[in-house]
PDB file of C-alpha atoms in Angstrom:
ATOM      1  CA  MET A   1      -0.061  -0.151  -0.072  1.00 49.00           C
ATOM      2  CA  LYS A   2       3.036   2.280   0.773  1.00 48.00           C
ATOM      3  CA  LYS A   3       4.597   1.594  -2.208  1.00 50.00           C
ATOM      4  CA  ASN A   4       1.345   2.432  -4.495  1.00 52.00           C
ATOM      5  CA  LEU A   5       0.718   5.864  -2.331  1.00 46.00           C
ATOM      6  CA  PHE A   6       4.445   6.626  -3.056  1.00 44.00           C
ATOM      7  CA  ARG A   7       4.189   5.941  -6.848  1.00 52.00           C
ATOM      8  CA  GLY A   8       0.801   7.786  -6.947  1.00 51.00           C
ATOM      9  CA  ALA A   9       2.593  11.012  -5.352  1.00 49.00           C
ATOM     10  CA  LEU A  10       5.512  10.686  -7.451  1.00 47.00           C
ATOM     11  CA  ALA A  11       3.516  10.539 -10.611  1.00 50.00           C
ATOM     12  CA  SER A  12       1.489  13.579  -9.530  1.00 49.00           C
ATOM     13  CA  THR A  13       4.664  15.608  -8.929  1.00 47.00           C
ATOM     14  CA  VAL A  14       6.164  14.623 -12.230  1.00 46.00           C
ATOM     15  CA  ILE A  15       3.076  15.366 -14.194  1.00 47.00           C
ATOM     16  CA  VAL A  16       2.660  18.956 -12.181  1.00 47.00           C
ATOM     17  CA  SER A  17       6.207  19.683 -12.987  1.00 44.00           C
ATOM     18  CA  LEU A  18       6.046  18.735 -16.600  1.00 44.00           C
ATOM     19  CA  LEU A  19       2.788  20.929 -16.983  1.00 46.00           C
ATOM     20  CA  SER A  20       4.645  23.892 -14.999  1.00 44.00           C
ATOM     21  CA  PHE A  21       7.753  23.353 -17.693  1.00 45.00           C
ATOM     22  CA  THR A  22       5.773  23.457 -20.735  1.00 48.00           C
ATOM     23  CA  ASN A  23       4.051  26.765 -19.454  1.00 54.00           C
ATOM     24  CA  VAL A  24       7.404  28.567 -18.614  1.00 60.00           C
ATOM     25  CA  ASN A  25       7.355  30.710 -21.774  1.00 78.00           C
ATOM     26  CA  ALA A  26       3.676  31.289 -21.902  1.00 86.00           C
ATOM     27  CA  GLN A  27       3.177  35.117 -20.995  1.00 94.00           C
ATOM     28  CA  GLU A  28       0.045  37.259 -20.856  1.00 96.00           C
ATOM     29  CA  LYS A  29       0.155  40.000 -23.516  1.00 96.00           C
ATOM     30  CA  LYS A  30      -2.348  42.885 -22.559  1.00 97.00           C
ATOM     31  CA  ILE A  31      -3.831  44.906 -25.185  1.00 97.00           C
ATOM     32  CA  ASP A  32      -3.807  48.775 -24.964  1.00 98.00           C
ATOM     33  CA  VAL A  33      -7.559  49.494 -24.568  1.00 97.00           C
ATOM     34  CA  LYS A  34      -7.230  52.914 -25.546  1.00 97.00           C
ATOM     35  CA  GLU A  35      -5.224  52.234 -28.950  1.00 97.00           C
ATOM     36  CA  SER A  36      -7.408  49.289 -29.823  1.00 98.00           C
ATOM     37  CA  SER A  37     -10.505  49.602 -31.712  1.00 96.00           C
ATOM     38  CA  VAL A  38     -13.545  47.360 -32.762  1.00 97.00           C
ATOM     39  CA  GLN A  39     -15.448  48.874 -35.914  1.00 98.00           C
ATOM     40  CA  TRP A  40     -18.943  47.499 -36.556  1.00 97.00           C
ATOM     41  CA  GLU A  41     -21.237  47.569 -39.688  1.00 96.00           C
ATOM     42  CA  GLY A  42     -24.893  46.253 -39.873  1.00 91.00           C
ATOM     43  CA  GLU A  43     -26.796  46.022 -42.971  1.00 89.00           C
ATOM     44  CA  LYS A  44     -30.444  46.374 -43.742  1.00 82.00           C
ATOM     45  CA  VAL A  45     -32.587  46.057 -47.073  1.00 78.00           C
ATOM     46  CA  THR A  46     -32.355  49.914 -47.625  1.00 82.00           C
ATOM     47  CA  GLY A  47     -28.519  50.344 -46.260  1.00 88.00           C
ATOM     48  CA  SER A  48     -26.347  49.976 -43.685  1.00 93.00           C
ATOM     49  CA  HIS A  49     -25.082  51.729 -40.377  1.00 94.00           C
ATOM     50  CA  TYR A  50     -21.617  51.499 -38.970  1.00 97.00           C
ATOM     51  CA  GLY A  51     -19.853  52.669 -35.849  1.00 98.00           C
ATOM     52  CA  THR A  52     -17.639  51.753 -32.820  1.00 98.00           C
ATOM     53  CA  ILE A  53     -17.438  49.717 -29.473  1.00 97.00           C
ATOM     54  CA  ASP A  54     -14.616  49.839 -27.051  1.00 98.00           C
ATOM     55  CA  PHE A  55     -12.769  47.287 -25.284  1.00 98.00           C
ATOM     56  CA  LYS A  56     -12.862  47.093 -21.405  1.00 98.00           C
ATOM     57  CA  GLU A  57      -9.839  44.780 -21.165  1.00 98.00           C
ATOM     58  CA  GLY A  58      -8.126  41.923 -22.916  1.00 98.00           C
ATOM     59  CA  HIS A  59      -5.013  39.793 -23.358  1.00 98.00           C
ATOM     60  CA  PHE A  60      -3.332  37.072 -25.434  1.00 97.00           C
ATOM     61  CA  ILE A  61      -1.415  34.273 -23.790  1.00 97.00           C
ATOM     62  CA  VAL A  62       1.656  34.270 -26.031  1.00 97.00           C
ATOM     63  CA  GLU A  63       4.496  31.643 -26.464  1.00 95.00           C
ATOM     64  CA  ASP A  64       7.521  31.849 -28.462  1.00 92.00           C
ATOM     65  CA  ASN A  65       6.082  35.185 -29.755  1.00 92.00           C
ATOM     66  CA  GLU A  66       3.079  33.411 -31.156  1.00 95.00           C
ATOM     67  CA  PRO A  67      -0.695  33.586 -29.786  1.00 97.00           C
ATOM     68  CA  LYS A  68      -2.109  30.588 -27.935  1.00 97.00           C
ATOM     69  CA  GLY A  69      -5.008  31.876 -26.298  1.00 97.00           C
ATOM     70  CA  GLY A  70      -6.617  34.882 -24.734  1.00 98.00           C
ATOM     71  CA  GLU A  71      -9.627  36.673 -23.651  1.00 98.00           C
ATOM     72  CA  PHE A  72     -11.470  39.896 -24.410  1.00 98.00           C
ATOM     73  CA  VAL A  73     -14.117  41.941 -22.955  1.00 98.00           C
ATOM     74  CA  ILE A  74     -16.111  44.648 -24.974  1.00 97.00           C
ATOM     75  CA  ASP A  75     -17.947  47.277 -23.205  1.00 98.00           C
ATOM     76  CA  MET A  76     -21.397  47.240 -24.855  1.00 97.00           C
ATOM     77  CA  THR A  77     -22.493  50.461 -23.307  1.00 98.00           C
ATOM     78  CA  SER A  78     -19.927  52.402 -25.608  1.00 98.00           C
ATOM     79  CA  ILE A  79     -21.545  51.386 -28.708  1.00 97.00           C
ATOM     80  CA  THR A  80     -21.469  54.639 -30.831  1.00 98.00           C
ATOM     81  CA  VAL A  81     -22.816  55.185 -34.570  1.00 97.00           C
ATOM     82  CA  THR A  82     -20.513  57.111 -36.913  1.00 98.00           C
ATOM     83  CA  ASP A  83     -22.369  57.310 -39.845  1.00 97.00           C
ATOM     84  CA  LEU A  84     -24.904  59.432 -38.596  1.00 96.00           C
ATOM     85  CA  GLU A  85     -25.470  62.993 -36.677  1.00 97.00           C
ATOM     86  CA  GLY A  86     -27.334  64.723 -34.174  1.00 97.00           C
ATOM     87  CA  GLU A  87     -30.782  63.429 -33.465  1.00 97.00           C
ATOM     88  CA  ASP A  88     -30.679  60.263 -35.864  1.00 95.00           C
ATOM     89  CA  LYS A  89     -27.469  59.356 -34.170  1.00 97.00           C
ATOM     90  CA  GLY A  90     -28.830  59.703 -30.411  1.00 96.00           C
ATOM     91  CA  LYS A  91     -31.907  57.676 -31.680  1.00 95.00           C
ATOM     92  CA  LEU A  92     -30.055  54.653 -33.309  1.00 92.00           C
ATOM     93  CA  GLU A  93     -27.301  54.448 -30.283  1.00 97.00           C
ATOM     94  CA  GLY A  94     -30.122  54.224 -27.773  1.00 95.00           C
ATOM     95  CA  HIS A  95     -32.039  51.686 -29.919  1.00 91.00           C
ATOM     96  CA  LEU A  96     -28.842  49.445 -30.190  1.00 93.00           C
ATOM     97  CA  LYS A  97     -28.328  49.766 -26.480  1.00 96.00           C
ATOM     98  CA  SER A  98     -31.948  48.877 -25.703  1.00 94.00           C
ATOM     99  CA  ASP A  99     -33.633  45.486 -25.268  1.00 93.00           C
ATOM    100  CA  ASP A 100     -34.482  45.161 -28.898  1.00 89.00           C
ATOM    101  CA  PHE A 101     -30.907  44.769 -29.511  1.00 89.00           C
ATOM    102  CA  PHE A 102     -28.012  44.448 -26.821  1.00 94.00           C
ATOM    103  CA  GLY A 103     -29.795  45.431 -23.710  1.00 95.00           C
ATOM    104  CA  VAL A 104     -26.460  46.864 -22.287  1.00 97.00           C
ATOM    105  CA  GLN A 105     -28.306  47.775 -19.079  1.00 97.00           C
ATOM    106  CA  LYS A 106     -28.758  44.169 -18.133  1.00 97.00           C
ATOM    107  CA  TYR A 107     -25.625  42.830 -20.403  1.00 97.00           C
ATOM    108  CA  PRO A 108     -23.014  45.656 -20.227  1.00 98.00           C
ATOM    109  CA  ASN A 109     -20.362  43.335 -21.298  1.00 98.00           C
ATOM    110  CA  SER A 110     -19.811  40.776 -24.318  1.00 97.00           C
ATOM    111  CA  LYS A 111     -16.768  38.249 -24.004  1.00 98.00           C
ATOM    112  CA  LEU A 112     -14.522  36.318 -26.230  1.00 98.00           C
ATOM    113  CA  VAL A 113     -12.572  33.564 -25.004  1.00 98.00           C
ATOM    114  CA  ILE A 114     -10.048  31.917 -27.277  1.00 98.00           C
ATOM    115  CA  THR A 115      -9.919  28.131 -27.151  1.00 97.00           C
ATOM    116  CA  SER A 116      -7.698  27.158 -29.954  1.00 97.00           C
ATOM    117  CA  VAL A 117      -5.114  28.617 -32.131  1.00 98.00           C
ATOM    118  CA  ALA A 118      -3.551  26.916 -35.253  1.00 98.00           C
ATOM    119  CA  LYS A 119      -0.427  28.616 -37.409  1.00 97.00           C
ATOM    120  CA  LYS A 120      -1.722  29.094 -41.010  1.00 97.00           C
ATOM    121  CA  SER A 121       1.251  30.949 -42.469  1.00 94.00           C
ATOM    122  CA  ASP A 122       4.233  33.153 -41.122  1.00 91.00           C
ATOM    123  CA  ASN A 123       1.922  35.935 -39.719  1.00 96.00           C
ATOM    124  CA  THR A 124      -1.614  34.385 -39.899  1.00 98.00           C
ATOM    125  CA  PHE A 125      -3.296  32.221 -37.214  1.00 98.00           C
ATOM    126  CA  GLY A 126      -6.644  30.315 -37.560  1.00 98.00           C
ATOM    127  CA  VAL A 127      -8.497  30.958 -34.194  1.00 98.00           C
ATOM    128  CA  VAL A 128     -11.601  29.489 -32.677  1.00 98.00           C
ATOM    129  CA  GLY A 129     -13.196  31.325 -29.506  1.00 98.00           C
ATOM    130  CA  ASP A 130     -16.324  31.358 -27.523  1.00 98.00           C
ATOM    131  CA  LEU A 131     -18.053  34.486 -28.054  1.00 98.00           C
ATOM    132  CA  THR A 132     -20.820  35.428 -25.277  1.00 98.00           C
ATOM    133  CA  ILE A 133     -23.292  38.241 -26.057  1.00 96.00           C
ATOM    134  CA  LYS A 134     -26.398  38.705 -23.781  1.00 95.00           C
ATOM    135  CA  GLU A 135     -25.296  35.497 -21.813  1.00 92.00           C
ATOM    136  CA  ASP A 136     -25.543  33.272 -24.970  1.00 96.00           C
ATOM    137  CA  THR A 137     -22.315  31.669 -25.906  1.00 98.00           C
ATOM    138  CA  HIS A 138     -21.611  30.275 -29.310  1.00 97.00           C
ATOM    139  CA  SER A 139     -18.367  29.281 -31.238  1.00 97.00           C
ATOM    140  CA  VAL A 140     -16.644  31.737 -33.696  1.00 97.00           C
ATOM    141  CA  THR A 141     -13.919  31.281 -36.102  1.00 97.00           C
ATOM    142  CA  PHE A 142     -11.782  33.636 -37.801  1.00 98.00           C
ATOM    143  CA  ASP A 143      -8.072  34.318 -39.018  1.00 98.00           C
ATOM    144  CA  LEU A 144      -5.773  36.588 -36.954  1.00 98.00           C
ATOM    145  CA  ASP A 145      -3.131  38.687 -38.654  1.00 98.00           C
ATOM    146  CA  TRP A 146      -0.165  38.837 -35.975  1.00 98.00           C
ATOM    147  CA  SER A 147       2.704  40.901 -35.634  1.00 95.00           C
ATOM    148  CA  LYS A 148       4.935  41.991 -32.522  1.00 89.00           C
ATOM    149  CA  ASN A 149       2.933  45.094 -31.719  1.00 94.00           C
ATOM    150  CA  SER A 150      -0.326  44.394 -32.848  1.00 97.00           C
ATOM    151  CA  ALA A 151      -2.934  42.046 -34.333  1.00 98.00           C
ATOM    152  CA  SER A 152      -6.071  42.431 -36.606  1.00 98.00           C
ATOM    153  CA  THR A 153      -9.100  40.374 -37.750  1.00 98.00           C
ATOM    154  CA  GLU A 154     -12.553  40.590 -39.379  1.00 97.00           C
ATOM    155  CA  LEU A 155     -15.284  38.739 -38.271  1.00 95.00           C
ATOM    156  CA  THR A 156     -18.805  38.154 -39.325  1.00 96.00           C
ATOM    157  CA  ILE A 157     -21.518  37.640 -36.205  1.00 94.00           C
ATOM    158  CA  ASP A 158     -25.011  36.260 -36.787  1.00 93.00           C
ATOM    159  CA  ARG A 159     -26.762  38.404 -33.982  1.00 92.00           C
ATOM    160  CA  SER A 160     -29.848  36.099 -34.246  1.00 89.00           C
ATOM    161  CA  LYS A 161     -27.695  33.223 -32.383  1.00 91.00           C
ATOM    162  CA  TYR A 162     -27.378  35.847 -29.476  1.00 93.00           C
ATOM    163  CA  ASN A 163     -30.992  36.703 -29.133  1.00 86.00           C
ATOM    164  CA  VAL A 164     -30.614  39.778 -30.862  1.00 86.00           C
ATOM    165  CA  ARG A 165     -33.859  39.466 -32.980  1.00 77.00           C
ATOM    166  CA  TYR A 166     -35.100  42.991 -33.740  1.00 64.00           C
ATOM    167  CA  GLY A 167     -36.170  43.384 -37.471  1.00 62.00           C
ATOM    168  CA  SER A 168     -34.748  39.874 -38.357  1.00 55.00           C
ATOM    169  CA  GLY A 169     -36.265  38.109 -41.372  1.00 49.00           C
ATOM    170  CA  SER A 170     -35.310  34.868 -39.638  1.00 55.00           C
ATOM    171  CA  PHE A 171     -38.135  35.348 -36.926  1.00 55.00           C
ATOM    172  CA  PHE A 172     -40.342  37.791 -38.312  1.00 55.00           C
ATOM    173  CA  ASP A 173     -42.433  37.740 -41.553  1.00 55.00           C
ATOM    174  CA  ASN A 174     -43.591  40.631 -43.771  1.00 55.00           C
ATOM    175  CA  LEU A 175     -40.981  42.861 -42.748  1.00 52.00           C
ATOM    176  CA  GLY A 176     -40.270  44.071 -46.231  1.00 58.00           C
ATOM    177  CA  ASP A 177     -37.737  47.016 -46.463  1.00 56.00           C
ATOM    178  CA  LYS A 178     -37.501  47.286 -42.735  1.00 57.00           C
ATOM    179  CA  THR A 179     -35.666  43.934 -42.724  1.00 66.00           C
ATOM    180  CA  ILE A 180     -32.240  43.959 -40.817  1.00 73.00           C
ATOM    181  CA  TYR A 181     -29.703  41.378 -41.876  1.00 77.00           C
ATOM    182  CA  ASP A 182     -29.041  38.773 -39.278  1.00 83.00           C
ATOM    183  CA  ASN A 183     -25.083  39.188 -39.914  1.00 88.00           C
ATOM    184  CA  PHE A 184     -23.034  41.998 -38.706  1.00 92.00           C
ATOM    185  CA  GLU A 185     -19.259  42.628 -39.332  1.00 96.00           C
ATOM    186  CA  LEU A 186     -16.689  43.533 -36.886  1.00 97.00           C
ATOM    187  CA  ASP A 187     -13.242  44.781 -38.001  1.00 98.00           C
ATOM    188  CA  VAL A 188     -10.747  44.641 -34.931  1.00 98.00           C
ATOM    189  CA  GLU A 189      -7.374  46.312 -34.645  1.00 98.00           C
ATOM    190  CA  LEU A 190      -5.374  45.366 -31.424  1.00 98.00           C
ATOM    191  CA  LYS A 191      -2.378  47.164 -30.022  1.00 97.00           C
ATOM    192  CA  PHE A 192      -0.206  45.787 -27.413  1.00 94.00           C
TER     193      PHE A 192
END
């Protein structure tokens, strides 16, 4: 019995040591939230609107100068519209923040957690992550362009998966030219 306990303890120590050793080179690389940006664009039958959203915080897990993971939090209360001015701008921003869309009072943050990264070429990585909007989490995939001081990507998000249904032809009939497409685009620039 003592022999088996000793072997079990020794095996556990060896495994913990190996796991610790393999992560020695892993570092957390924080993004500069003031210099990083997210630009969004949503389309409807009669045109499109676009604007920005701010990061609250974020970091990559980096090993040997390559991304291996990460986590990013978006401040949904910061949604702005940049293609309109005055009253129209205020109305659309208020509507996007309302429960019809992102319900920012109840859900002030969205989060992306990177679950896997695979190198595709010198500076391009295929990324899989879990995106949470309004407490709904779904897997997203995208290519990440990586350099020493920055990273960038473009994502297409299907808002209907995250219970953002207002004006969606997937859920409502006879919307005609009031239909808002389910997919919206994000153009992300990250600075370290």
